[in-house]
JSON list of C-alpha atoms in Angstrom, two decimals:
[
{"chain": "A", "resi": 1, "resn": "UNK", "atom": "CA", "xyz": [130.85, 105.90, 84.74]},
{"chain": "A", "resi": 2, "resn": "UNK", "atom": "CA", "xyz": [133.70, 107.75, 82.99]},
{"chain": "A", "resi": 3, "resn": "UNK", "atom": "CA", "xyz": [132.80, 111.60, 82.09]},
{"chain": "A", "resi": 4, "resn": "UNK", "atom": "CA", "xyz": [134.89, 114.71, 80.74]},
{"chain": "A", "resi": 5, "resn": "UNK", "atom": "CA", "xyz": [136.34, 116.86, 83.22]},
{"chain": "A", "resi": 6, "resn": "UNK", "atom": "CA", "xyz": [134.15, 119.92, 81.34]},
{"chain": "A", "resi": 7, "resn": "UNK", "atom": "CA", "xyz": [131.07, 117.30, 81.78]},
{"chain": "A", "resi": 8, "resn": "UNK", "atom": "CA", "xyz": [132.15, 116.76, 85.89]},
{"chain": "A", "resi": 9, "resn": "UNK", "atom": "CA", "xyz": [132.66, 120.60, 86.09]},
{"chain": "A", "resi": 10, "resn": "UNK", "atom": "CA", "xyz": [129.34, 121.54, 84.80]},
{"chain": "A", "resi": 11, "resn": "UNK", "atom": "CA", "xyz": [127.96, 119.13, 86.93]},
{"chain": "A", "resi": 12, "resn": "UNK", "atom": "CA", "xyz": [129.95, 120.86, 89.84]},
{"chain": "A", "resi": 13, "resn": "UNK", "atom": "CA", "xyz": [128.22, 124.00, 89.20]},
{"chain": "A", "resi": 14, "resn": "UNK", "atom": "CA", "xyz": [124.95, 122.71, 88.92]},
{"chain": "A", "resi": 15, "resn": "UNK", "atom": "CA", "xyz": [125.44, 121.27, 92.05]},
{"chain": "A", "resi": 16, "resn": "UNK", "atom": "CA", "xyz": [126.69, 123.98, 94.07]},
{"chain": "A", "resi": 17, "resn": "UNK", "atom": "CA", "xyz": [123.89, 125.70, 92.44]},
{"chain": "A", "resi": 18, "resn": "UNK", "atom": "CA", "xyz": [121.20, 124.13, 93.95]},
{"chain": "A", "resi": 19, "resn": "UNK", "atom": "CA", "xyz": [122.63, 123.49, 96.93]},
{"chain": "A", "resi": 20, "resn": "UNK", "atom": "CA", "xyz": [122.90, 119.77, 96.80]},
{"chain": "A", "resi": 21, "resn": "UNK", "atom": "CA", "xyz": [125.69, 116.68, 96.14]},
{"chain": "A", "resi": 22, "resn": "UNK", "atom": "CA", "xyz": [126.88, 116.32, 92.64]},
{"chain": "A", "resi": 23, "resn": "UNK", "atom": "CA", "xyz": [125.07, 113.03, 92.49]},
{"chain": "A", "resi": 24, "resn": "UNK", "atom": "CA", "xyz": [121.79, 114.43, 93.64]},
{"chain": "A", "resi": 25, "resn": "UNK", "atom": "CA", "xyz": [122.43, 116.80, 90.75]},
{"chain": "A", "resi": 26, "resn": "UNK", "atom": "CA", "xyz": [122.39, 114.00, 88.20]},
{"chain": "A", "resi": 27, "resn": "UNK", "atom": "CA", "xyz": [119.86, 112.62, 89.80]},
{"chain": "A", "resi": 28, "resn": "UNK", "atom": "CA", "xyz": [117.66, 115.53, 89.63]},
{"chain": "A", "resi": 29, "resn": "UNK", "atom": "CA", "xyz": [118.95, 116.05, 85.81]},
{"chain": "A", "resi": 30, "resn": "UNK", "atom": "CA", "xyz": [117.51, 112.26, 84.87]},
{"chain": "A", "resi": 31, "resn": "UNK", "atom": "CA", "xyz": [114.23, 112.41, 86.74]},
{"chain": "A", "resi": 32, "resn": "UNK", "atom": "CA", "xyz": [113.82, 116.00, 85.12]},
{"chain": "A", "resi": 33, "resn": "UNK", "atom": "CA", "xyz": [113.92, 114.03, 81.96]},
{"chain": "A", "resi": 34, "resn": "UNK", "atom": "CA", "xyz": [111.67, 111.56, 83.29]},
{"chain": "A", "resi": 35, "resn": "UNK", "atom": "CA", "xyz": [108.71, 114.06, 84.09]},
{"chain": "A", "resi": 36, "resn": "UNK", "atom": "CA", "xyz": [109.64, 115.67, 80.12]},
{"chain": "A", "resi": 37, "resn": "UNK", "atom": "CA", "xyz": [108.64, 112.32, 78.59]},
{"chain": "A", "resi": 38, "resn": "UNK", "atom": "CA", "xyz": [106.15, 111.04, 81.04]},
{"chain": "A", "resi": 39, "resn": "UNK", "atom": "CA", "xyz": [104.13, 114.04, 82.86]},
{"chain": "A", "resi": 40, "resn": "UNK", "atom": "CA", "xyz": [103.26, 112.98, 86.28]},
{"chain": "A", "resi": 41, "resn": "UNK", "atom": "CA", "xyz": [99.33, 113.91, 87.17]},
{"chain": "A", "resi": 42, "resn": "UNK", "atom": "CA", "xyz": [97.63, 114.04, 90.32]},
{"chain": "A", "resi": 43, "resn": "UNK", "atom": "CA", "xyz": [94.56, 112.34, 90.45]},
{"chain": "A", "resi": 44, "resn": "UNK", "atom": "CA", "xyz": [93.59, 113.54, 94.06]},
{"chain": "A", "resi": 45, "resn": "UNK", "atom": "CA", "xyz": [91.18, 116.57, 92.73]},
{"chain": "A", "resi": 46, "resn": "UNK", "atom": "CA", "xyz": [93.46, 119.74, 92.84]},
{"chain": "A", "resi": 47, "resn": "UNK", "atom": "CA", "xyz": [96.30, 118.79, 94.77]},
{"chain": "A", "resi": 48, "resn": "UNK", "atom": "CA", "xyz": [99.79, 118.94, 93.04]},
{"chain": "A", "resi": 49, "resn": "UNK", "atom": "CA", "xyz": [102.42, 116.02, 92.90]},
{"chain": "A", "resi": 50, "resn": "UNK", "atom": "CA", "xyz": [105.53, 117.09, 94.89]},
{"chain": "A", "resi": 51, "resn": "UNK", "atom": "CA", "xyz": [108.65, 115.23, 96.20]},
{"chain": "A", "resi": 52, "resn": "UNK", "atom": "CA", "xyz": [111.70, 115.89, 98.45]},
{"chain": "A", "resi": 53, "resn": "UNK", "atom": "CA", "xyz": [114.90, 113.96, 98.01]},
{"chain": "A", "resi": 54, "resn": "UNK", "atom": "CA", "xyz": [116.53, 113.23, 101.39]},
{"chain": "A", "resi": 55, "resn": "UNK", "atom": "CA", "xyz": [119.59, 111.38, 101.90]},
{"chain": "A", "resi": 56, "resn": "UNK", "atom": "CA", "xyz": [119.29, 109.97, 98.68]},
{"chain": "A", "resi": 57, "resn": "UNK", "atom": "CA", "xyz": [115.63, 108.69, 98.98]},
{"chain": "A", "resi": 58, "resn": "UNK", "atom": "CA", "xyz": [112.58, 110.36, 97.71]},
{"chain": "A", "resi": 59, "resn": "UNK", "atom": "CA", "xyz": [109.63, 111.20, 99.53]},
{"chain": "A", "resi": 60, "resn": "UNK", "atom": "CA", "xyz": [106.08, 111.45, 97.47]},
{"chain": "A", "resi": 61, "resn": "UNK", "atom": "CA", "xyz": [103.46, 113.91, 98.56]},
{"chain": "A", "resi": 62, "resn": "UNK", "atom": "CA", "xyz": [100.74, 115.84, 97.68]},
{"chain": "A", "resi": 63, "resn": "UNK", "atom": "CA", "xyz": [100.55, 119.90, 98.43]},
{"chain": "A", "resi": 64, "resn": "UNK", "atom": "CA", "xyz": [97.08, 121.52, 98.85]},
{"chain": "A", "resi": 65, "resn": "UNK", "atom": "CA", "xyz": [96.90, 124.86, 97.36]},
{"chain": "A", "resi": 66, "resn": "UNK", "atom": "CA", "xyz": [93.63, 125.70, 99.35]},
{"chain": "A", "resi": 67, "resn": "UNK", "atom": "CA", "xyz": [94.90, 124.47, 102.81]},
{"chain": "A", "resi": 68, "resn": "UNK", "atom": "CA", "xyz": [98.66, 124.86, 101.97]},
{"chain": "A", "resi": 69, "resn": "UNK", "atom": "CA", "xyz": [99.13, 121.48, 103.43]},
{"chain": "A", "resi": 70, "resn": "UNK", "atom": "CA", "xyz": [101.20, 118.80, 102.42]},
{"chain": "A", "resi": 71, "resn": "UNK", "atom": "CA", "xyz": [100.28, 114.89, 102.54]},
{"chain": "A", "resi": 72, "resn": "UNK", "atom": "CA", "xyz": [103.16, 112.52, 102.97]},
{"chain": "A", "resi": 73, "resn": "UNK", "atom": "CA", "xyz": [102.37, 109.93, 100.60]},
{"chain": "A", "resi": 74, "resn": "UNK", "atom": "CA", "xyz": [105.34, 107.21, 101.35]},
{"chain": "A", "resi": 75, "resn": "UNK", "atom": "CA", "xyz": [107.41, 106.44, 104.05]},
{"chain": "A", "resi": 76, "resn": "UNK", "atom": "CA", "xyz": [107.81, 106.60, 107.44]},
{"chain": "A", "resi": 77, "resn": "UNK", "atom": "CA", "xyz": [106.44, 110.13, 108.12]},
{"chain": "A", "resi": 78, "resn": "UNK", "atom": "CA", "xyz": [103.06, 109.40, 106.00]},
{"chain": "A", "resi": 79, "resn": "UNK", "atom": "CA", "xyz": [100.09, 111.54, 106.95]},
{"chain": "A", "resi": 80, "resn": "UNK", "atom": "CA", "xyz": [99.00, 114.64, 106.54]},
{"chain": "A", "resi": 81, "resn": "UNK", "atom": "CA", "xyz": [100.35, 118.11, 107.80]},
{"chain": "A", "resi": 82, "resn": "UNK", "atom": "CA", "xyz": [99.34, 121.50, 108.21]},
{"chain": "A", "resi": 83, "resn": "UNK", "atom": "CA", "xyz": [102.16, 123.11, 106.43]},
{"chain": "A", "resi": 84, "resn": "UNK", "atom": "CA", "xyz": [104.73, 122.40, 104.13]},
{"chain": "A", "resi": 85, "resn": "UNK", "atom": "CA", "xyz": [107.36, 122.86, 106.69]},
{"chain": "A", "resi": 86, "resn": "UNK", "atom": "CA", "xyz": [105.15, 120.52, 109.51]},
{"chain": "A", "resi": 87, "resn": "UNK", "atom": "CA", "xyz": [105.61, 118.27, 106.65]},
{"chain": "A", "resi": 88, "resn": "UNK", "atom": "CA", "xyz": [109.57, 118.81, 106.14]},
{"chain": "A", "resi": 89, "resn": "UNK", "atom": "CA", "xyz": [110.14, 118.37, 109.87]},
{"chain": "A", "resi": 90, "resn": "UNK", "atom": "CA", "xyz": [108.50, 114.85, 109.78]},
{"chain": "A", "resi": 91, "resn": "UNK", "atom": "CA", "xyz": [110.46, 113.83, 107.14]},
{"chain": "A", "resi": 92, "resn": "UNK", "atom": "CA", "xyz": [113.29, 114.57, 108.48]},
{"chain": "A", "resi": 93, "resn": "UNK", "atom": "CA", "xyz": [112.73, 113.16, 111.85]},
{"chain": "A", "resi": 94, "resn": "UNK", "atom": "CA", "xyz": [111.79, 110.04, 110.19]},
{"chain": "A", "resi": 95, "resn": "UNK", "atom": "CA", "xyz": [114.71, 109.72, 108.04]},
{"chain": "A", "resi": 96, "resn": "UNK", "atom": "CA", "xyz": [117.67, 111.51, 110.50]},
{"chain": "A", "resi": 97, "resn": "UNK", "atom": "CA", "xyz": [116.41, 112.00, 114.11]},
{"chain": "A", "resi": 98, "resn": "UNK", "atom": "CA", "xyz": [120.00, 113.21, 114.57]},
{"chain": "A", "resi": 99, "resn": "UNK", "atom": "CA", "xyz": [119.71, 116.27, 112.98]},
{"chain": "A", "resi": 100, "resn": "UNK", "atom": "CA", "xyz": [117.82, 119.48, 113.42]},
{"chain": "A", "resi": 101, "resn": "UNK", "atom": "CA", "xyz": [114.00, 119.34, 111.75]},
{"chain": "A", "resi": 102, "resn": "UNK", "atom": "CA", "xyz": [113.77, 122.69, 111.21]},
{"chain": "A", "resi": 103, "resn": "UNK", "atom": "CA", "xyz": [113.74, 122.74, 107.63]},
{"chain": "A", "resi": 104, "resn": "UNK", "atom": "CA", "xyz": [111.77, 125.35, 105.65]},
{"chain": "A", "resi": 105, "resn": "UNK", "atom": "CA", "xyz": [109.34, 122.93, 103.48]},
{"chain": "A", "resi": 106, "resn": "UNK", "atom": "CA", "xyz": [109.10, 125.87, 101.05]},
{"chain": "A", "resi": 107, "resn": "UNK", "atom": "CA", "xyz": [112.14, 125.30, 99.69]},
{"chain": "A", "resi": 108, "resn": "UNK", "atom": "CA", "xyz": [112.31, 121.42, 100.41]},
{"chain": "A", "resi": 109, "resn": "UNK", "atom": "CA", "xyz": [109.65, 120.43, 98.34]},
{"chain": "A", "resi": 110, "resn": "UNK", "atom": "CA", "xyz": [110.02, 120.08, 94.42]},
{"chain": "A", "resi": 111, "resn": "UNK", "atom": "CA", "xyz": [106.81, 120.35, 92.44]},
{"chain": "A", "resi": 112, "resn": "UNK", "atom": "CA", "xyz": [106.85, 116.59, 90.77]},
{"chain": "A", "resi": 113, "resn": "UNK", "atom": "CA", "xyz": [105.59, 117.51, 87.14]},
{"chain": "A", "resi": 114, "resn": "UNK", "atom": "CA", "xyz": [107.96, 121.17, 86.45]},
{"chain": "A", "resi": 115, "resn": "UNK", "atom": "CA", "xyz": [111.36, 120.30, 88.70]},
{"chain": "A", "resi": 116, "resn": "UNK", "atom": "CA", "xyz": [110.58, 123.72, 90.62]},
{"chain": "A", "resi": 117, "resn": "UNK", "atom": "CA", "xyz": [111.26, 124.53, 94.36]},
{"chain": "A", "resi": 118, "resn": "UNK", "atom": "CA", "xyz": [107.38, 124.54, 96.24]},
{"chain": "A", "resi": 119, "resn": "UNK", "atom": "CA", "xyz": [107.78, 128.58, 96.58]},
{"chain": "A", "resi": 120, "resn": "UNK", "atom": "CA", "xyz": [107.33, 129.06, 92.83]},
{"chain": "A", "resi": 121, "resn": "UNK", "atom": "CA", "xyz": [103.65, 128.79, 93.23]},
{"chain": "A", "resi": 122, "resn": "UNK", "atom": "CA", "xyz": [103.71, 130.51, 97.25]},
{"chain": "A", "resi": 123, "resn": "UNK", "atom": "CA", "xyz": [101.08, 133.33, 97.17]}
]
């Protein structure tokens, strides 16, 4: 894929922005324009859609405002956790049992249907 170096830069910045790889950037950009044309709904009775991209691969879940517990929908770390940082940690372990867990799920987990960071909605 050839882009402008004004297109790379800006993709640079985004980047470095949020913290992640210039291709999980773009990737972010296209599934944000996914969710615009095609809203993603939960159907389990108040939960809300989230997702964490790891490594490249995305993990599906569900996030319990009443509990503040997150369900692990896909994967090898399915199940259900007590907090969205329990569920970060499995994920992680799962995917890289090389590196450290500690992860805080706050921040790890993307609300599937608005493209923001889980502590948007902490109380």
């Amino acid at each position: 894929m050839e882009i402008t170096e004004t297109t790379h830069n800006q993709v640079a910045l985004l980047a470095l922005a949020w913290g992640v790889s210039e291709s999980e950037a773009v990737q972010r950009l296209v599934e944000h324009f996914q969710r615009s044309s095609t809203p993603k709904k939960s159907d389990q009775g108040g939960m809300i859609d989230v997702y964490a991209l790891y490594e490249g691969v995305r993990i599906e879940g569900f996030y319990d405002p009443a509990t503040e517990s997150v369900t692990v929908t896909n994967g090898p770390a399915q199940g259900r956790y007590k907090s969205p940082s329990g569920a970060a940690a499995a994920v992680l372990r799962a995917q890289n049992p090389k590196v450290s867990a500690s992860r805080n799920g706050w921040s790890f987990w993307i609300i599937a249907e608005t493209g923001s960071r889980l502590q948007t909605i902490r109380h």
